[in-house]
PDB file of C-alpha atoms in Angstrom:
ATOM      1  CA  THR A  25     178.284 169.559 -62.461  1.00 41.00           C
ATOM      2  CA  VAL A  26     175.854 172.560 -60.795  1.00 45.00           C
ATOM      3  CA  ILE A  27     174.804 175.818 -62.904  1.00 44.00           C
ATOM      4  CA  ILE A  28     173.572 178.542 -60.884  1.00 45.00           C
ATOM      5  CA  PHE A  29     171.047 181.468 -61.661  1.00 45.00           C
ATOM      6  CA  ARG A  30     170.414 184.737 -59.491  1.00 46.00           C
ATOM      7  CA  ALA A  31     168.524 187.131 -60.640  1.00 46.00           C
ATOM      8  CA  LYS A  32     169.297 190.095 -62.126  1.00 45.00           C
ATOM      9  CA  THR A  33     166.729 192.526 -61.380  1.00 43.00           C
ATOM     10  CA  GLY A  34     162.986 192.898 -59.613  1.00 42.00           C
ATOM     11  CA  PRO A  35     161.773 190.682 -56.455  1.00 42.00           C
ATOM     12  CA  ARG A  36     162.720 187.741 -54.425  1.00 48.00           C
ATOM     13  CA  MET A  37     160.152 184.852 -54.926  1.00 50.00           C
ATOM     14  CA  THR A  38     158.436 185.416 -51.742  1.00 50.00           C
ATOM     15  CA  VAL A  39     155.084 183.835 -50.360  1.00 51.00           C
ATOM     16  CA  GLU A  40     152.888 184.695 -47.296  1.00 58.00           C
ATOM     17  CA  ASP A  41     152.292 180.855 -45.893  1.00 63.00           C
ATOM     18  CA  VAL A  42     154.486 178.132 -47.021  1.00 63.00           C
ATOM     19  CA  GLU A  43     151.102 176.017 -47.136  1.00 73.00           C
ATOM     20  CA  ASP A  44     150.472 177.856 -50.559  1.00 70.00           C
ATOM     21  CA  VAL A  45     154.215 176.823 -51.325  1.00 70.00           C
ATOM     22  CA  ILE A  46     153.430 173.028 -50.097  1.00 75.00           C
ATOM     23  CA  ALA A  47     149.715 172.876 -51.710  1.00 75.00           C
ATOM     24  CA  SER A  48     151.547 174.385 -55.034  1.00 74.00           C
ATOM     25  CA  VAL A  49     154.399 170.998 -54.970  1.00 76.00           C
ATOM     26  CA  LYS A  50     152.266 168.447 -54.295  1.00 80.00           C
ATOM     27  CA  ALA A  51     149.509 169.717 -57.305  1.00 76.00           C
ATOM     28  CA  LEU A  52     152.593 169.502 -59.082  1.00 78.00           C
ATOM     29  CA  PRO A  53     152.790 166.687 -62.364  1.00 80.00           C
ATOM     30  CA  VAL A  54     156.486 166.495 -61.714  1.00 85.00           C
ATOM     31  CA  ALA A  55     158.894 164.919 -58.737  1.00 91.00           C
ATOM     32  CA  ALA A  56     158.540 168.036 -56.673  1.00 91.00           C
ATOM     33  CA  VAL A  57     160.221 168.003 -52.920  1.00 93.00           C
ATOM     34  CA  VAL A  58     160.536 171.256 -50.077  1.00 91.00           C
ATOM     35  CA  THR A  59     163.065 171.984 -47.605  1.00 92.00           C
ATOM     36  CA  ASP A  60     163.989 174.085 -44.487  1.00 92.00           C
ATOM     37  CA  LEU A  61     166.873 175.999 -46.056  1.00 92.00           C
ATOM     38  CA  ALA A  62     167.789 176.809 -42.470  1.00 91.00           C
ATOM     39  CA  THR A  63     167.387 172.947 -41.024  1.00 93.00           C
ATOM     40  CA  TYR A  64     167.658 171.153 -44.295  1.00 94.00           C
ATOM     41  CA  GLU A  65     164.141 168.836 -42.773  1.00 94.00           C
ATOM     42  CA  ILE A  66     161.738 168.117 -45.805  1.00 95.00           C
ATOM     43  CA  VAL A  67     158.581 170.241 -45.585  1.00 92.00           C
ATOM     44  CA  ALA A  68     156.714 168.291 -48.124  1.00 92.00           C
ATOM     45  CA  ALA A  69     157.448 165.808 -51.369  1.00 94.00           C
ATOM     46  CA  ASN A  70     154.441 164.829 -53.760  1.00 93.00           C
ATOM     47  CA  GLU A  71     154.256 161.722 -54.838  1.00 93.00           C
ATOM     48  CA  LYS A  72     156.311 161.786 -57.469  1.00 92.00           C
ATOM     49  CA  ALA A  73     159.268 162.693 -55.195  1.00 93.00           C
ATOM     50  CA  ALA A  74     158.892 159.572 -53.220  1.00 94.00           C
ATOM     51  CA  GLU A  75     158.127 157.162 -56.188  1.00 93.00           C
ATOM     52  CA  LEU A  76     161.783 158.465 -57.993  1.00 91.00           C
ATOM     53  CA  LEU A  77     163.587 157.831 -54.569  1.00 92.00           C
ATOM     54  CA  ARG A  78     162.161 154.453 -53.812  1.00 93.00           C
ATOM     55  CA  THR A  79     159.626 155.460 -50.869  1.00 94.00           C
ATOM     56  CA  THR A  80     156.964 156.427 -49.140  1.00 95.00           C
ATOM     57  CA  VAL A  81     155.670 160.652 -49.122  1.00 94.00           C
ATOM     58  CA  ASP A  82     155.122 159.578 -45.294  1.00 94.00           C
ATOM     59  CA  GLU A  83     158.830 158.446 -44.659  1.00 95.00           C
ATOM     60  CA  LEU A  84     160.545 162.341 -46.500  1.00 94.00           C
ATOM     61  CA  VAL A  85     158.394 164.204 -44.300  1.00 94.00           C
ATOM     62  CA  GLY A  86     160.313 165.656 -41.449  1.00 95.00           C
ATOM     63  CA  THR A  87     163.405 164.106 -42.372  1.00 95.00           C
ATOM     64  CA  ASP A  88     166.584 165.591 -43.475  1.00 95.00           C
ATOM     65  CA  VAL A  89     167.143 165.885 -47.324  1.00 95.00           C
ATOM     66  CA  ILE A  90     171.071 165.664 -46.643  1.00 94.00           C
ATOM     67  CA  GLY A  91     170.297 162.131 -45.224  1.00 94.00           C
ATOM     68  CA  HIS A  92     169.300 161.292 -48.554  1.00 94.00           C
ATOM     69  CA  ILE A  93     172.397 161.888 -50.407  1.00 95.00           C
ATOM     70  CA  ARG A  94     175.476 160.151 -50.989  1.00 94.00           C
ATOM     71  CA  PRO A  95     177.554 160.633 -48.322  1.00 94.00           C
ATOM     72  CA  ASP A  96     181.047 161.689 -50.284  1.00 94.00           C
ATOM     73  CA  GLU A  97     178.585 164.314 -52.194  1.00 93.00           C
ATOM     74  CA  GLN A  98     176.637 165.066 -48.785  1.00 94.00           C
ATOM     75  CA  GLY A  99     179.807 168.582 -48.389  1.00 93.00           C
ATOM     76  CA  SER A 100     178.401 170.287 -51.401  1.00 91.00           C
ATOM     77  CA  ALA A 101     175.016 169.844 -51.038  1.00 92.00           C
ATOM     78  CA  ARG A 102     175.515 171.810 -47.775  1.00 92.00           C
ATOM     79  CA  GLN A 103     177.195 174.132 -49.268  1.00 91.00           C
ATOM     80  CA  ALA A 104     175.347 175.004 -51.566  1.00 89.00           C
ATOM     81  CA  GLN A 105     172.021 174.868 -50.142  1.00 88.00           C
ATOM     82  CA  SER A 106     173.932 177.609 -47.174  1.00 89.00           C
ATOM     83  CA  ALA A 107     174.848 179.869 -50.384  1.00 88.00           C
ATOM     84  CA  MET A 108     170.795 179.771 -51.072  1.00 88.00           C
ATOM     85  CA  ALA A 109     169.341 180.422 -47.898  1.00 89.00           C
ATOM     86  CA  ALA A 110     171.962 183.556 -46.960  1.00 89.00           C
ATOM     87  CA  LYS A 111     170.818 184.188 -50.087  1.00 86.00           C
ATOM     88  CA  ALA A 112     173.864 184.302 -52.327  1.00 86.00           C
ATOM     89  CA  ILE A 113     172.116 182.548 -54.779  1.00 84.00           C
ATOM     90  CA  ASP A 114     168.845 182.425 -56.044  1.00 82.00           C
ATOM     91  CA  GLY A 115     168.809 178.479 -56.767  1.00 82.00           C
ATOM     92  CA  TYR A 116     171.148 175.864 -59.450  1.00 85.00           C
ATOM     93  CA  HIS A 117     171.439 173.023 -60.780  1.00 86.00           C
ATOM     94  CA  VAL A 118     172.601 169.538 -60.075  1.00 89.00           C
ATOM     95  CA  VAL A 119     173.428 166.592 -61.184  1.00 90.00           C
ATOM     96  CA  ARG A 120     173.442 164.843 -57.679  1.00 91.00           C
ATOM     97  CA  ASP A 121     173.808 160.840 -57.191  1.00 93.00           C
ATOM     98  CA  VAL A 122     170.551 160.277 -53.830  1.00 93.00           C
ATOM     99  CA  VAL A 123     170.210 156.467 -52.033  1.00 93.00           C
ATOM    100  CA  THR A 124     167.279 155.130 -51.240  1.00 90.00           C
ATOM    101  CA  PRO A 125     166.408 153.239 -48.329  1.00 90.00           C
ATOM    102  CA  GLU A 126     167.585 150.137 -50.267  1.00 91.00           C
ATOM    103  CA  GLY A 127     170.344 151.647 -50.292  1.00 90.00           C
ATOM    104  CA  ALA A 128     170.556 151.347 -53.738  1.00 90.00           C
ATOM    105  CA  ASP A 129     171.994 154.422 -55.687  1.00 91.00           C
ATOM    106  CA  VAL A 130     169.567 156.893 -58.262  1.00 91.00           C
ATOM    107  CA  GLN A 131     171.126 160.165 -60.367  1.00 92.00           C
ATOM    108  CA  LEU A 132     169.170 162.948 -60.644  1.00 92.00           C
ATOM    109  CA  HIS A 133     168.990 166.186 -62.167  1.00 90.00           C
ATOM    110  CA  VAL A 134     167.367 168.651 -59.386  1.00 90.00           C
ATOM    111  CA  TRP A 135     166.821 172.513 -59.776  1.00 88.00           C
ATOM    112  CA  GLY A 136     166.851 174.467 -56.903  1.00 87.00           C
ATOM    113  CA  ARG A 137     164.587 177.782 -56.259  1.00 85.00           C
ATOM    114  CA  ARG A 138     164.272 179.164 -52.751  1.00 85.00           C
ATOM    115  CA  VAL A 139     161.621 180.615 -52.126  1.00 84.00           C
ATOM    116  CA  ASP A 140     161.322 184.065 -48.509  1.00 82.00           C
ATOM    117  CA  GLY A 141     158.489 183.045 -46.342  1.00 78.00           C
ATOM    118  CA  PRO A 142     158.115 185.581 -43.119  1.00 77.00           C
ATOM    119  CA  HIS A 143     160.095 183.478 -41.050  1.00 79.00           C
ATOM    120  CA  SER A 144     162.337 180.986 -43.201  1.00 83.00           C
ATOM    121  CA  SER A 145     163.761 180.465 -46.469  1.00 86.00           C
ATOM    122  CA  TYR A 146     162.164 177.500 -48.498  1.00 89.00           C
ATOM    123  CA  GLY A 147     163.962 175.163 -50.782  1.00 89.00           C
ATOM    124  CA  THR A 148     161.822 174.441 -53.814  1.00 87.00           C
ATOM    125  CA  TRP A 149     163.082 171.562 -55.623  1.00 91.00           C
ATOM    126  CA  PHE A 150     162.707 168.897 -58.696  1.00 90.00           C
ATOM    127  CA  LEU A 151     163.797 166.382 -59.757  1.00 92.00           C
ATOM    128  CA  THR A 152     164.671 163.465 -62.774  1.00 89.00           C
ATOM    129  CA  ALA A 153     165.762 160.988 -63.426  1.00 87.00           C
ATOM    130  CA  ALA A 154     169.527 161.456 -65.410  1.00 81.00           C
ATOM    131  CA  GLU A 155     168.079 158.469 -67.720  1.00 76.00           C
ATOM    132  CA  ALA A 156     165.649 160.252 -68.799  1.00 69.00           C
ATOM    133  CA  PHE A 157     168.357 162.750 -70.727  1.00 56.00           C
ATOM    134  CA  ALA A 158     169.674 161.203 -73.509  1.00 43.00           C
ATOM    135  CA  SER A 159     172.556 163.756 -72.802  1.00 43.00           C
ATOM    136  CA  ASP A 160     173.262 167.492 -71.866  1.00 43.00           C
ATOM    137  CA  ASN A 161     172.973 168.980 -74.922  1.00 40.00           C
ATOM    138  CA  GLU A 162     170.195 166.556 -76.578  1.00 44.00           C
ATOM    139  CA  LEU A 163     166.296 166.306 -75.659  1.00 41.00           C
ATOM    140  CA  PRO A 164     164.679 162.912 -75.348  1.00 44.00           C
ATOM    141  CA  ASP A 165     162.868 161.118 -77.548  1.00 48.00           C
ATOM    142  CA  GLY A 166     158.572 160.512 -77.260  1.00 47.00           C
ATOM    143  CA  GLU A 167     155.643 162.664 -76.097  1.00 45.00           C
ATOM    144  CA  HIS A 168     155.748 163.803 -71.672  1.00 42.00           C
ATOM    145  CA  ASP A 169     153.121 165.333 -70.502  1.00 53.00           C
ATOM    146  CA  VAL A 170     154.828 167.624 -68.996  1.00 58.00           C
ATOM    147  CA  VAL A 171     157.768 170.291 -70.731  1.00 64.00           C
ATOM    148  CA  LEU A 172     159.807 172.020 -68.333  1.00 67.00           C
ATOM    149  CA  ALA A 173     161.868 175.405 -69.773  1.00 71.00           C
ATOM    150  CA  LEU A 174     164.520 176.306 -67.964  1.00 71.00           C
ATOM    151  CA  THR A 175     164.472 181.138 -69.204  1.00 76.00           C
ATOM    152  CA  ASN A 176     167.374 183.886 -68.889  1.00 73.00           C
ATOM    153  CA  HIS A 177     166.551 186.359 -67.356  1.00 72.00           C
ATOM    154  CA  ASP A 178     165.093 188.683 -70.547  1.00 77.00           C
ATOM    155  CA  TRP A 179     162.358 185.451 -70.382  1.00 78.00           C
ATOM    156  CA  GLN A 180     163.606 183.921 -73.364  1.00 81.00           C
ATOM    157  CA  ILE A 181     163.465 179.691 -72.804  1.00 79.00           C
ATOM    158  CA  GLN A 182     167.276 178.231 -73.296  1.00 74.00           C
ATOM    159  CA  TYR A 183     166.607 175.192 -72.419  1.00 69.00           C
ATOM    160  CA  MET A 184     163.598 172.244 -72.564  1.00 68.00           C
ATOM    161  CA  SER A 185     163.163 169.134 -70.922  1.00 58.00           C
ATOM    162  CA  ALA A 186     161.148 167.211 -73.013  1.00 57.00           C
ATOM    163  CA  ASP A 187     160.196 167.428 -76.424  1.00 59.00           C
ATOM    164  CA  ALA A 188     157.890 170.410 -76.590  1.00 61.00           C
ATOM    165  CA  SER A 189     155.457 168.432 -79.484  1.00 63.00           C
ATOM    166  CA  LEU A 190     152.383 169.287 -76.688  1.00 62.00           C
ATOM    167  CA  LEU A 191     153.383 173.341 -77.986  1.00 67.00           C
ATOM    168  CA  GLY A 192     153.253 171.877 -80.934  1.00 68.00           C
ATOM    169  CA  VAL A 193     156.486 172.462 -83.093  1.00 70.00           C
ATOM    170  CA  THR A 194     160.159 170.725 -81.035  1.00 69.00           C
ATOM    171  CA  GLY A 195     161.819 172.434 -77.813  1.00 67.00           C
ATOM    172  CA  ALA A 196     164.979 173.416 -80.922  1.00 71.00           C
ATOM    173  CA  GLU A 197     162.314 175.338 -82.137  1.00 74.00           C
ATOM    174  CA  LEU A 198     162.058 177.224 -78.904  1.00 76.00           C
ATOM    175  CA  ARG A 199     164.973 178.006 -78.004  1.00 77.00           C
ATOM    176  CA  GLY A 200     165.286 182.079 -77.958  1.00 82.00           C
ATOM    177  CA  PHE A 201     162.304 181.678 -78.353  1.00 82.00           C
ATOM    178  CA  PRO A 202     160.587 184.732 -75.650  1.00 83.00           C
ATOM    179  CA  LEU A 203     157.918 183.078 -72.852  1.00 80.00           C
ATOM    180  CA  LEU A 204     154.927 185.482 -73.337  1.00 80.00           C
ATOM    181  CA  GLY A 205     155.345 184.446 -76.728  1.00 80.00           C
ATOM    182  CA  LEU A 206     153.777 181.333 -75.605  1.00 77.00           C
ATOM    183  CA  VAL A 207     151.219 182.792 -72.945  1.00 79.00           C
ATOM    184  CA  HIS A 208     147.682 183.739 -74.195  1.00 77.00           C
ATOM    185  CA  PRO A 209     147.162 187.264 -73.975  1.00 80.00           C
ATOM    186  CA  SER A 210     143.702 187.037 -72.009  1.00 81.00           C
ATOM    187  CA  VAL A 211     146.007 185.098 -69.325  1.00 79.00           C
ATOM    188  CA  ALA A 212     149.164 187.057 -69.180  1.00 77.00           C
ATOM    189  CA  ALA A 213     148.725 189.077 -66.174  1.00 78.00           C
ATOM    190  CA  LYS A 214     147.977 185.797 -64.069  1.00 78.00           C
ATOM    191  CA  PHE A 215     151.095 184.713 -65.854  1.00 76.00           C
ATOM    192  CA  LEU A 216     152.767 186.804 -64.378  1.00 74.00           C
ATOM    193  CA  LYS A 217     151.980 187.090 -61.668  1.00 70.00           C
ATOM    194  CA  ALA A 218     152.156 183.704 -60.625  1.00 68.00           C
TER     195      ALA A 218
END
């Protein structure tokens, strides 16, 4: 199943210097990769992504991201990335099978988002092992260090990737809640800018 999303209104995600995106991805506590959408080249990855893909950051950077995907899924991956590069969509979520250097299949949830630079468009990709999800409708048990949320165009929380006990409630309690309601007013302007 592929979930495609496109911004309804407002500015596109842009960046003046891709190095800012790369630095942000390297610091994330979740697995993340940055690709050049025109060439499919991995331009950055963090340690969490390398662990998930059973390789090293140095072995990932500079490779063709499509080559890491199981061969029968490579055509659909190219088509989806081309749609992002052409600005037909802003991003998507998909469950993808990747192949480790040892030849083992690893099933991942992949969330992608286009970031437009001055000379190229990049894909930022967030990866989670499929086994981390109990089901498509249920949240996994236990506490986690990171809570990822998907919002609609009105910034209401539609999905929580993990139990939100970090926020003092369960993820199910936050569905439909406005994301900005979780942001302290003293940092709301910085949050909106980010």
